[in-house]
XYZ file of C-alpha atoms in Angstrom:
582
model
C -0.357 20.566 -0.812
C 0.570 21.718 2.683
C 0.472 25.185 4.118
C 3.761 26.183 5.670
C 2.864 29.371 7.494
C 1.723 29.540 11.112
C -0.776 32.324 10.543
C -1.535 35.313 8.286
C 0.310 37.835 10.283
C 3.550 35.797 10.342
C 3.160 35.221 6.606
C 2.948 38.921 5.945
C 6.037 39.624 8.130
C 8.082 36.902 6.419
C 7.177 38.510 3.103
C 8.644 41.773 3.953
C 7.085 43.249 7.068
C 9.050 44.697 10.050
C 10.396 41.481 11.430
C 12.435 41.400 14.652
C 16.079 40.446 14.399
C 17.956 37.917 16.395
C 19.576 40.787 18.285
C 16.126 41.877 19.518
C 15.609 38.370 20.864
C 18.952 38.421 22.638
C 18.187 41.824 24.228
C 14.759 40.624 25.405
C 16.250 37.579 26.964
C 18.696 39.720 29.109
C 15.718 41.855 30.218
C 13.580 38.905 31.496
C 16.458 36.870 33.050
C 15.510 35.641 36.588
C 12.008 36.976 36.323
C 8.950 34.710 37.037
C 8.577 32.044 34.361
C 5.473 33.503 32.629
C 7.561 36.455 31.422
C 8.933 34.053 28.720
C 5.540 34.638 26.938
C 6.862 38.104 25.855
C 9.080 36.166 23.403
C 6.304 34.913 21.177
C 7.141 36.443 17.845
C 9.334 35.891 14.730
C 13.080 36.579 14.616
C 15.438 36.780 11.622
C 18.598 34.723 11.969
C 21.269 34.765 9.339
C 19.945 31.798 7.322
C 16.448 31.247 8.787
C 13.514 32.665 10.677
C 12.934 31.380 14.198
C 9.240 31.592 15.198
C 8.350 31.141 18.925
C 4.778 29.858 18.505
C 3.766 28.875 21.971
C 5.465 29.167 25.408
C 4.928 26.659 28.083
C 3.214 27.792 31.251
C 5.948 26.512 33.597
C 9.118 24.429 33.333
C 7.253 21.172 34.177
C 4.514 21.672 31.511
C 4.611 20.478 27.937
C 7.615 22.111 26.158
C 7.394 25.323 24.165
C 6.616 25.178 20.478
C 8.907 26.722 17.979
C 9.442 26.526 14.248
C 12.258 27.122 11.775
C 11.397 28.743 8.398
C 13.968 28.560 5.573
C 13.394 30.137 2.121
C 13.694 27.693 -0.738
C 16.588 29.609 -2.312
C 18.622 29.223 0.963
C 17.676 25.587 1.556
C 18.523 25.036 -2.144
C 17.059 21.503 -2.535
C 16.899 20.654 -6.229
C 13.320 20.306 -7.502
C 14.103 16.896 -8.832
C 14.305 15.641 -5.233
C 10.638 16.451 -4.601
C 9.054 16.326 -8.116
C 6.538 13.682 -7.123
C 4.272 13.780 -3.989
C 5.896 10.560 -2.708
C 9.375 12.080 -3.163
C 8.267 15.306 -1.390
C 7.168 13.223 1.608
C 10.321 11.174 1.521
C 12.507 14.345 1.556
C 10.536 15.839 4.428
C 10.959 12.578 6.322
C 14.643 12.640 5.632
C 15.122 16.193 6.973
C 13.108 15.432 10.008
C 15.172 12.361 10.834
C 18.410 14.352 10.308
C 17.273 17.170 12.467
C 16.256 14.722 15.176
C 19.683 13.017 15.074
C 21.378 16.422 15.511
C 19.048 17.496 18.333
C 19.614 14.282 20.270
C 23.263 15.222 20.538
C 22.483 18.539 22.282
C 19.243 17.938 24.041
C 19.479 18.767 27.767
C 22.923 20.322 27.340
C 21.203 23.464 28.661
C 20.446 22.847 32.368
C 17.550 23.684 34.602
C 14.475 22.258 36.369
C 11.642 20.279 34.704
C 11.931 19.947 30.962
C 14.632 22.647 30.795
C 16.908 22.019 27.854
C 14.871 19.439 26.093
C 15.093 19.779 22.249
C 13.142 17.392 20.050
C 11.247 16.877 16.781
C 9.003 14.058 15.786
C 10.638 10.686 16.059
C 9.538 8.726 12.992
C 9.548 4.890 12.874
C 10.226 2.730 9.898
C 7.269 4.040 7.844
C 7.496 7.161 5.713
C 4.522 9.383 6.697
C 3.466 12.836 5.778
C 3.996 14.868 9.028
C 3.512 18.300 10.359
C 7.013 18.205 11.812
C 8.583 19.036 8.518
C 6.921 20.467 5.516
C 8.350 21.594 2.197
C 6.395 23.880 -0.131
C 6.276 22.251 -3.567
C 6.208 25.523 -5.493
C 8.912 27.554 -3.676
C 10.979 24.863 -1.849
C 10.503 26.681 1.431
C 11.148 24.477 4.448
C 9.352 24.560 7.821
C 10.493 22.392 10.709
C 8.390 22.396 13.929
C 9.923 21.330 17.268
C 9.714 21.462 20.994
C 12.175 23.203 23.332
C 11.989 23.135 27.070
C 12.653 26.794 27.997
C 15.185 26.633 30.996
C 14.402 27.714 34.480
C 15.893 27.558 37.967
C 12.837 26.453 39.970
C 10.221 28.699 38.473
C 12.565 31.556 37.577
C 13.699 32.271 34.081
C 17.239 31.088 33.244
C 17.717 33.283 30.074
C 21.408 32.483 29.728
C 20.616 28.861 29.155
C 17.863 29.647 26.649
C 20.282 31.952 24.923
C 22.725 29.024 24.668
C 19.979 27.001 23.082
C 18.733 29.538 20.561
C 21.973 31.080 19.631
C 24.483 28.155 19.804
C 22.878 24.662 19.867
C 19.925 25.232 17.636
C 21.703 27.035 14.882
C 24.357 24.229 14.843
C 21.578 21.651 14.290
C 19.756 23.612 11.636
C 22.808 24.290 9.649
C 23.782 20.595 9.732
C 20.436 19.181 8.760
C 18.187 21.464 6.707
C 20.335 22.780 3.871
C 21.160 20.879 0.739
C 24.871 21.698 0.869
C 25.218 20.240 4.342
C 23.700 16.881 3.489
C 24.835 13.882 1.502
C 23.647 14.604 -2.089
C 23.967 10.933 -3.127
C 21.862 9.775 -0.161
C 19.180 12.412 -0.999
C 19.125 11.259 -4.585
C 18.812 7.632 -3.539
C 15.916 8.446 -1.156
C 14.026 10.194 -4.058
C 14.681 7.310 -6.353
C 13.524 4.793 -3.788
C 10.218 6.685 -3.225
C 9.652 6.854 -7.023
C 10.314 3.119 -7.376
C 7.942 2.276 -4.431
C 5.237 4.414 -5.975
C 5.822 2.713 -9.346
C 5.295 -0.711 -7.743
C 2.025 0.428 -6.184
C 0.729 1.603 -9.498
C 1.718 -1.634 -11.132
C -0.303 -3.769 -8.772
C -3.655 -3.024 -10.442
C -2.053 -3.306 -13.936
C -0.852 -6.844 -13.035
C -4.110 -7.757 -11.181
C -2.105 -8.035 -7.912
C -3.089 -6.983 -4.348
C 0.490 -7.106 -3.061
C 4.170 -7.629 -4.052
C 6.985 -8.996 -1.817
C 10.408 -8.555 -3.286
C 12.960 -11.393 -3.221
C 15.479 -10.596 -0.479
C 12.984 -8.694 1.632
C 13.449 -9.171 5.409
C 10.068 -9.586 7.056
C 10.773 -10.554 10.702
C 11.238 -7.722 13.153
C 13.905 -7.345 15.785
C 11.573 -7.858 18.734
C 8.011 -7.283 19.919
C 8.920 -3.743 20.845
C 11.215 -2.916 17.922
C 10.201 -2.555 14.238
C 13.758 -2.674 12.979
C 14.647 -5.625 10.844
C 15.758 -8.803 12.580
C 19.463 -9.614 12.167
C 20.331 -12.850 10.409
C 16.637 -13.442 9.415
C 15.715 -15.631 6.509
C 15.524 -13.477 3.407
C 12.179 -13.837 1.508
C 12.225 -15.845 -1.752
C 9.214 -16.082 -3.970
C 7.884 -19.525 -5.124
C 8.825 -19.876 -8.854
C 5.193 -20.148 -9.895
C 4.230 -16.861 -8.189
C 7.275 -14.790 -9.150
C 6.738 -11.693 -11.074
C 9.143 -9.337 -12.683
C 8.789 -5.503 -12.436
C 10.783 -2.861 -14.296
C 11.213 0.224 -12.003
C 12.270 3.721 -13.182
C 15.514 3.758 -11.131
C 16.269 0.413 -9.782
C 15.540 -1.451 -12.981
C 14.278 -5.025 -12.877
C 13.228 -6.543 -9.513
C 11.619 -9.897 -8.852
C 9.325 -11.079 -6.138
C 6.121 -12.730 -5.131
C 2.961 -11.310 -6.583
C -0.222 -12.067 -4.611
C -3.039 -12.167 -7.184
C -6.442 -10.627 -6.821
C -9.024 -13.155 -5.566
C -8.833 -15.319 -2.484
C -5.287 -16.138 -1.230
C -4.692 -18.490 1.690
C -1.573 -18.478 3.811
C -1.071 -21.673 5.674
C 1.710 -23.477 7.670
C 2.751 -24.691 11.016
C 2.984 -22.451 14.020
C 5.996 -20.153 14.215
C 6.798 -20.661 10.483
C 6.139 -17.013 9.418
C 2.351 -16.836 8.418
C 1.572 -13.864 10.674
C 4.891 -12.311 9.938
C 4.050 -12.239 6.280
C 0.553 -10.827 6.943
C 1.912 -8.212 9.255
C 4.338 -7.049 6.493
C 1.411 -6.908 4.106
C -0.621 -4.929 6.565
C 2.132 -2.226 6.722
C 2.804 -2.481 3.014
C 0.265 0.287 2.552
C 3.045 2.641 3.626
C 6.500 3.262 2.033
C 9.398 2.223 4.272
C 12.889 3.736 4.695
C 15.932 2.304 3.088
C 17.338 -0.501 5.306
C 14.075 -1.538 6.676
C 13.976 -4.786 4.736
C 10.430 -4.119 3.681
C 11.199 -1.382 1.151
C 9.523 -3.409 -1.570
C 6.809 -5.034 0.312
C 4.010 -3.119 -1.360
C 0.250 -3.645 -0.707
C -2.851 -2.085 -2.360
C -3.161 1.172 -0.436
C -6.813 0.426 0.359
C -6.091 -2.810 2.091
C -7.596 -3.254 5.521
C -6.662 -5.691 8.353
C -9.960 -6.944 9.845
C -10.576 -8.740 13.074
C -13.078 -9.339 15.910
C -13.407 -6.531 18.314
C -15.423 -7.551 21.284
C -17.158 -4.576 23.037
C -16.973 -1.894 20.364
C -19.861 0.270 19.612
C -21.701 -0.033 16.239
C -24.050 2.614 14.854
C -26.526 1.945 12.109
C -24.389 -0.596 10.150
C -25.941 -2.920 7.637
C -24.509 -6.379 8.574
C -27.229 -8.384 6.915
C -24.804 -9.802 4.418
C -23.455 -11.939 7.295
C -26.013 -11.777 10.157
C -29.810 -12.091 10.070
C -32.785 -13.144 12.219
C -31.218 -12.593 15.610
C -33.152 -14.214 18.437
C -33.905 -10.860 20.119
C -35.330 -9.501 16.874
C -32.662 -6.799 16.572
C -32.425 -5.029 13.122
C -29.320 -6.113 11.214
C -29.925 -3.739 8.372
C -29.399 -0.814 10.797
C -27.563 -2.681 13.391
C -26.663 -0.814 16.650
C -25.064 -1.987 19.824
C -22.844 -0.439 22.589
C -21.194 -3.820 23.234
C -20.689 -5.841 20.044
C -19.859 -9.568 20.216
C -16.920 -11.046 18.290
C -19.011 -12.092 15.351
C -21.133 -8.893 15.103
C -18.080 -6.705 15.610
C -16.176 -8.444 12.752
C -19.241 -8.267 10.466
C -19.475 -4.498 11.171
C -15.752 -4.020 10.596
C -16.062 -5.646 7.120
C -19.103 -3.622 6.119
C -17.525 -0.426 7.243
C -14.393 -1.291 5.300
C -16.537 -1.843 2.168
C -18.074 1.549 2.887
C -14.536 2.988 2.931
C -13.885 1.528 -0.505
C -11.377 -1.025 0.493
C -10.462 -3.556 -2.227
C -8.536 -6.035 -0.050
C -9.318 -7.683 3.256
C -6.409 -9.050 5.317
C -7.554 -11.524 7.963
C -5.779 -13.780 10.504
C -7.882 -16.548 11.984
C -6.156 -16.096 15.285
C -7.823 -12.641 15.793
C -11.162 -13.631 14.222
C -14.404 -14.889 15.737
C -14.409 -18.640 14.923
C -18.220 -18.775 14.438
C -18.009 -15.832 12.011
C -15.279 -17.491 9.861
C -16.322 -21.065 9.538
C -18.988 -23.798 10.448
C -17.802 -27.283 9.793
C -19.917 -30.085 8.390
C -20.742 -31.671 11.697
C -21.845 -28.346 13.227
C -24.091 -27.835 10.178
C -25.776 -31.107 10.689
C -26.334 -30.588 14.390
C -27.300 -26.893 14.298
C -29.389 -26.255 11.188
C -29.168 -23.096 9.143
C -32.665 -22.015 9.937
C -31.620 -21.513 13.674
C -28.173 -20.065 12.920
C -28.199 -16.212 12.302
C -24.575 -16.071 11.139
C -23.702 -16.658 7.432
C -19.992 -17.448 7.964
C -17.403 -15.615 5.960
C -16.418 -18.827 4.138
C -19.836 -18.653 2.392
C -19.352 -15.079 1.260
C -15.651 -14.874 0.444
C -16.088 -15.771 -3.279
C -19.060 -13.410 -3.555
C -17.073 -10.568 -2.093
C -14.538 -10.998 -4.844
C -16.803 -11.902 -7.789
C -19.618 -9.428 -7.007
C -17.918 -6.576 -5.094
C -14.300 -6.859 -6.329
C -12.924 -7.365 -2.873
C -9.893 -9.747 -2.481
C -9.055 -11.653 0.611
C -5.625 -12.624 2.019
C -6.401 -15.024 4.930
C -3.949 -16.697 7.356
C -5.280 -20.151 8.443
C -3.544 -22.714 10.587
C -6.336 -24.914 11.901
C -9.077 -25.329 9.272
C -8.609 -26.526 5.630
C -12.231 -25.526 4.679
C -11.090 -22.515 2.823
C -9.015 -24.697 0.433
C -12.171 -25.126 -1.636
C -12.568 -21.360 -1.980
C -9.045 -20.129 -2.449
C -7.510 -19.249 -5.843
C -3.951 -19.427 -4.467
C -2.584 -21.234 -1.451
C 0.848 -20.397 0.009
C 2.532 -22.553 2.674
C 5.130 -20.944 4.908
C 7.837 -23.341 6.025
C 10.651 -21.802 8.083
C 9.743 -18.458 6.702
C 10.084 -19.810 3.150
C 6.864 -19.641 0.959
C 5.805 -22.480 -1.338
C 2.859 -22.464 -3.782
C 0.860 -25.578 -2.751
C -2.358 -24.610 -4.538
C -2.520 -27.672 -6.796
C -1.676 -30.208 -4.027
C -4.096 -28.571 -1.541
C -6.920 -28.542 -4.125
C -6.338 -32.218 -4.831
C -6.376 -33.144 -1.247
C -9.527 -31.095 -0.674
C -11.419 -33.257 -3.210
C -11.722 -35.972 -0.611
C -13.605 -33.648 1.880
C -17.134 -32.381 1.430
C -17.764 -28.852 0.265
C -19.711 -26.935 2.975
C -23.083 -25.501 2.252
C -23.295 -22.679 -0.168
C -24.223 -19.162 0.849
C -27.818 -17.886 0.803
C -28.921 -15.447 -1.797
C -26.673 -12.395 -2.264
C -27.627 -9.111 -0.446
C -26.880 -5.726 -1.628
C -25.718 -3.772 1.482
C -26.782 -0.287 2.268
C -24.211 2.501 2.880
C -26.599 5.419 3.426
C -25.906 6.049 7.177
C -26.543 9.644 8.007
C -25.645 11.159 11.358
C -27.173 13.854 13.451
C -26.524 17.582 13.075
C -23.196 18.910 14.206
C -22.870 19.853 17.817
C -21.599 23.271 18.748
C -19.606 21.997 21.646
C -19.404 24.378 24.506
C -16.155 26.485 24.209
C -15.092 24.520 21.139
C -11.744 26.365 21.039
C -11.027 24.875 24.445
C -11.989 21.270 23.689
C -9.373 19.039 25.199
C -7.926 16.435 22.982
C -5.506 13.796 24.155
C -3.720 10.908 22.493
C -3.233 7.696 24.548
C -0.294 6.245 22.828
C -1.574 3.768 20.245
C -4.635 2.830 22.284
C -7.000 5.658 21.318
C -7.828 9.288 21.654
C -9.901 11.376 23.982
C -12.104 14.322 22.778
C -14.057 16.355 25.242
C -13.732 13.419 27.748
C -15.105 10.962 25.183
C -12.723 8.070 24.511
C -12.388 6.565 21.093
C -10.789 3.062 21.379
C -8.421 2.478 18.409
C -6.397 -0.414 19.869
C -7.619 -2.818 17.172
C -7.241 -0.496 14.197
C -4.015 -2.313 13.497
C -2.675 -0.346 10.500
C -2.240 2.835 12.438
C 1.592 3.044 12.520
C 2.305 6.126 14.673
C 0.792 7.967 17.628
C 0.891 11.151 15.533
C -1.701 9.614 13.172
C -3.966 9.326 16.257
C -3.285 12.987 17.152
C -4.459 13.973 13.675
C -7.611 11.743 13.959
C -8.542 13.726 17.020
C -8.419 16.944 15.073
C -10.436 15.375 12.261
C -13.174 14.141 14.566
C -13.428 17.556 16.235
C -13.592 19.235 12.864
C -16.264 16.872 11.570
C -18.329 17.281 14.677
C -18.205 21.047 14.545
C -18.403 21.643 10.814
C -19.418 18.605 8.745
C -22.085 16.422 10.314
C -25.434 17.928 9.477
C -27.903 14.985 9.400
C -27.896 14.829 5.695
C -24.489 13.543 4.686
C -23.445 9.975 4.595
C -20.280 8.730 6.319
C -18.476 8.550 2.921
C -19.527 12.142 2.108
C -18.186 13.330 5.486
C -14.835 11.658 4.881
C -14.753 13.044 1.310
C -15.033 16.535 2.689
C -12.347 15.954 5.270
C -9.983 14.565 2.595
C -10.691 17.467 0.218
C -9.955 19.929 3.016
C -6.674 18.129 3.741
C -5.711 18.013 0.099
C -6.236 21.679 -0.420
C -4.981 23.157 2.906
C -3.029 20.425 4.607
C -2.912 20.119 8.354
C -3.882 23.669 8.994
C -7.057 23.332 7.044
C -8.343 21.015 9.789
C -6.437 22.138 12.864
C -6.191 25.846 12.214
C -2.755 27.168 11.269
C -1.969 28.335 14.822
C -2.597 24.822 16.146
C -0.334 22.932 13.724
C 2.461 21.628 15.947
C 5.187 19.009 15.863
C 3.100 15.909 16.452
C 0.694 15.172 13.489
C 0.822 12.595 10.816
C -1.543 11.879 8.003
C -3.877 8.825 8.455
C -5.469 7.020 5.454
C -9.108 7.295 4.443
C -9.730 3.805 5.930
C -8.510 4.845 9.333
C -10.602 8.080 9.370
C -13.592 5.863 8.697
C -12.558 3.521 11.487
C -12.119 6.310 13.980
C -15.473 8.016 13.191
C -17.194 4.675 13.380
C -15.930 4.100 16.954
C -16.930 7.518 18.165
C -19.664 6.634 20.574
C -21.066 10.137 20.821
C -22.291 10.033 17.135
């Protein structure tokens, strides 16, 4: 799927052109030693080392700037990874992830061993978390087995003068040692690589089985859901292992692991209840991130969720452009149109309604909701409130009145965490109580207790929402090649000084996904938006481009660096929908 070449010229040279040798690089380093730092730019080229090609792709402007970009290119015959390790797309991503982690481990041992000012001596690749994501940092060509690893190196300096001896130490001693220990099959643990490929295949098998079993998620017995801390996604030590209630336990037969058992969450409406601190939100958080595969030892390797599932919440203050929220909100006192609803400052209820409709537009089949992060008036209106404030003066049709319709008419399931209101007992197909992190199926008991309480008003007539939003023509932004894009951690991205707030798009797992979203927005603005395409058609084009050409198809091959990771379709939608300039 992914293109492994930096640009056409380099591709031609790797395929037999007059490539420079490592000895040429050594000679050039001696010539520029102690010169002004910009002389390092003369090194941009490709150099043949004994077992790989070193490409110096970008040289930093000074020792205090962002580190230089280099890439390692290894022919498939030399890397020698058996094709059985990357036969499936999920296995290929898992192998790339493994190589990147191994390279990172080796680089951490030698980073900053070369001395100098600023970032001199820094050596780093992407630093993956617990999720296995497709990244630009390591790419393996499916057909040839060629491997490309992109990394950053702080070219050494004394003050702002070149310290070529230290760079020579990096490129001819430290880097080759790391490459040889991490990017060749013979240097790695063959059993571990096989287990990684088998785990990826098994995880993919569970994901396929969800629809066959009419499930939205699966949580394996023995899974560890609690995390180490609020700032660490590693598994908590001595945590209570997950154990499915007998009535919800399902058995799956996997290609490699064989039979596993765990809790199957059925399609429909599932309620997760329980006292505070008993594990409700912990379970929901695991389901949120179950859209991704996880590394061995994470504890959530077999917490698998429908890959279209979306966590939804209120998002006060977000912008909304031409979204049909009439399924939930009508007859606003100010007369504002709710079929083409627009605002620069959405309330809790209107933002949550917009988030849901946008998720439907993105073809999501599962909504994940926690009442703690929802607008109360959007989720529920109790009996007393209905008696005091009549429907004809209330513009909001609460979610409880639409939750059955969403499933029965639109095929969208809901998994809802509720701790304070039992009104959803009437609507739920399945009710799970968490007690000291142990789930119990209390559906029958809760339904019986609910019989003594009145059923709230039924929803008004169904409405077929419109998803035909079209956006203005693409903008030829001035100096488009020089548009500045910045990632602000997990909070958002900035494009041409326009900030897109992504703090509440909670299934983004890595800042590198946000970096890729910035490139996708820029590409859509320059090449896709034309005033005729709907949002879904725009995202279809972006996904097709990614499928055919990979990161380079969107960024341009020369701009593919170390720090990009693939987002889902749902997060592409979410990002574009929060782009206020549209």
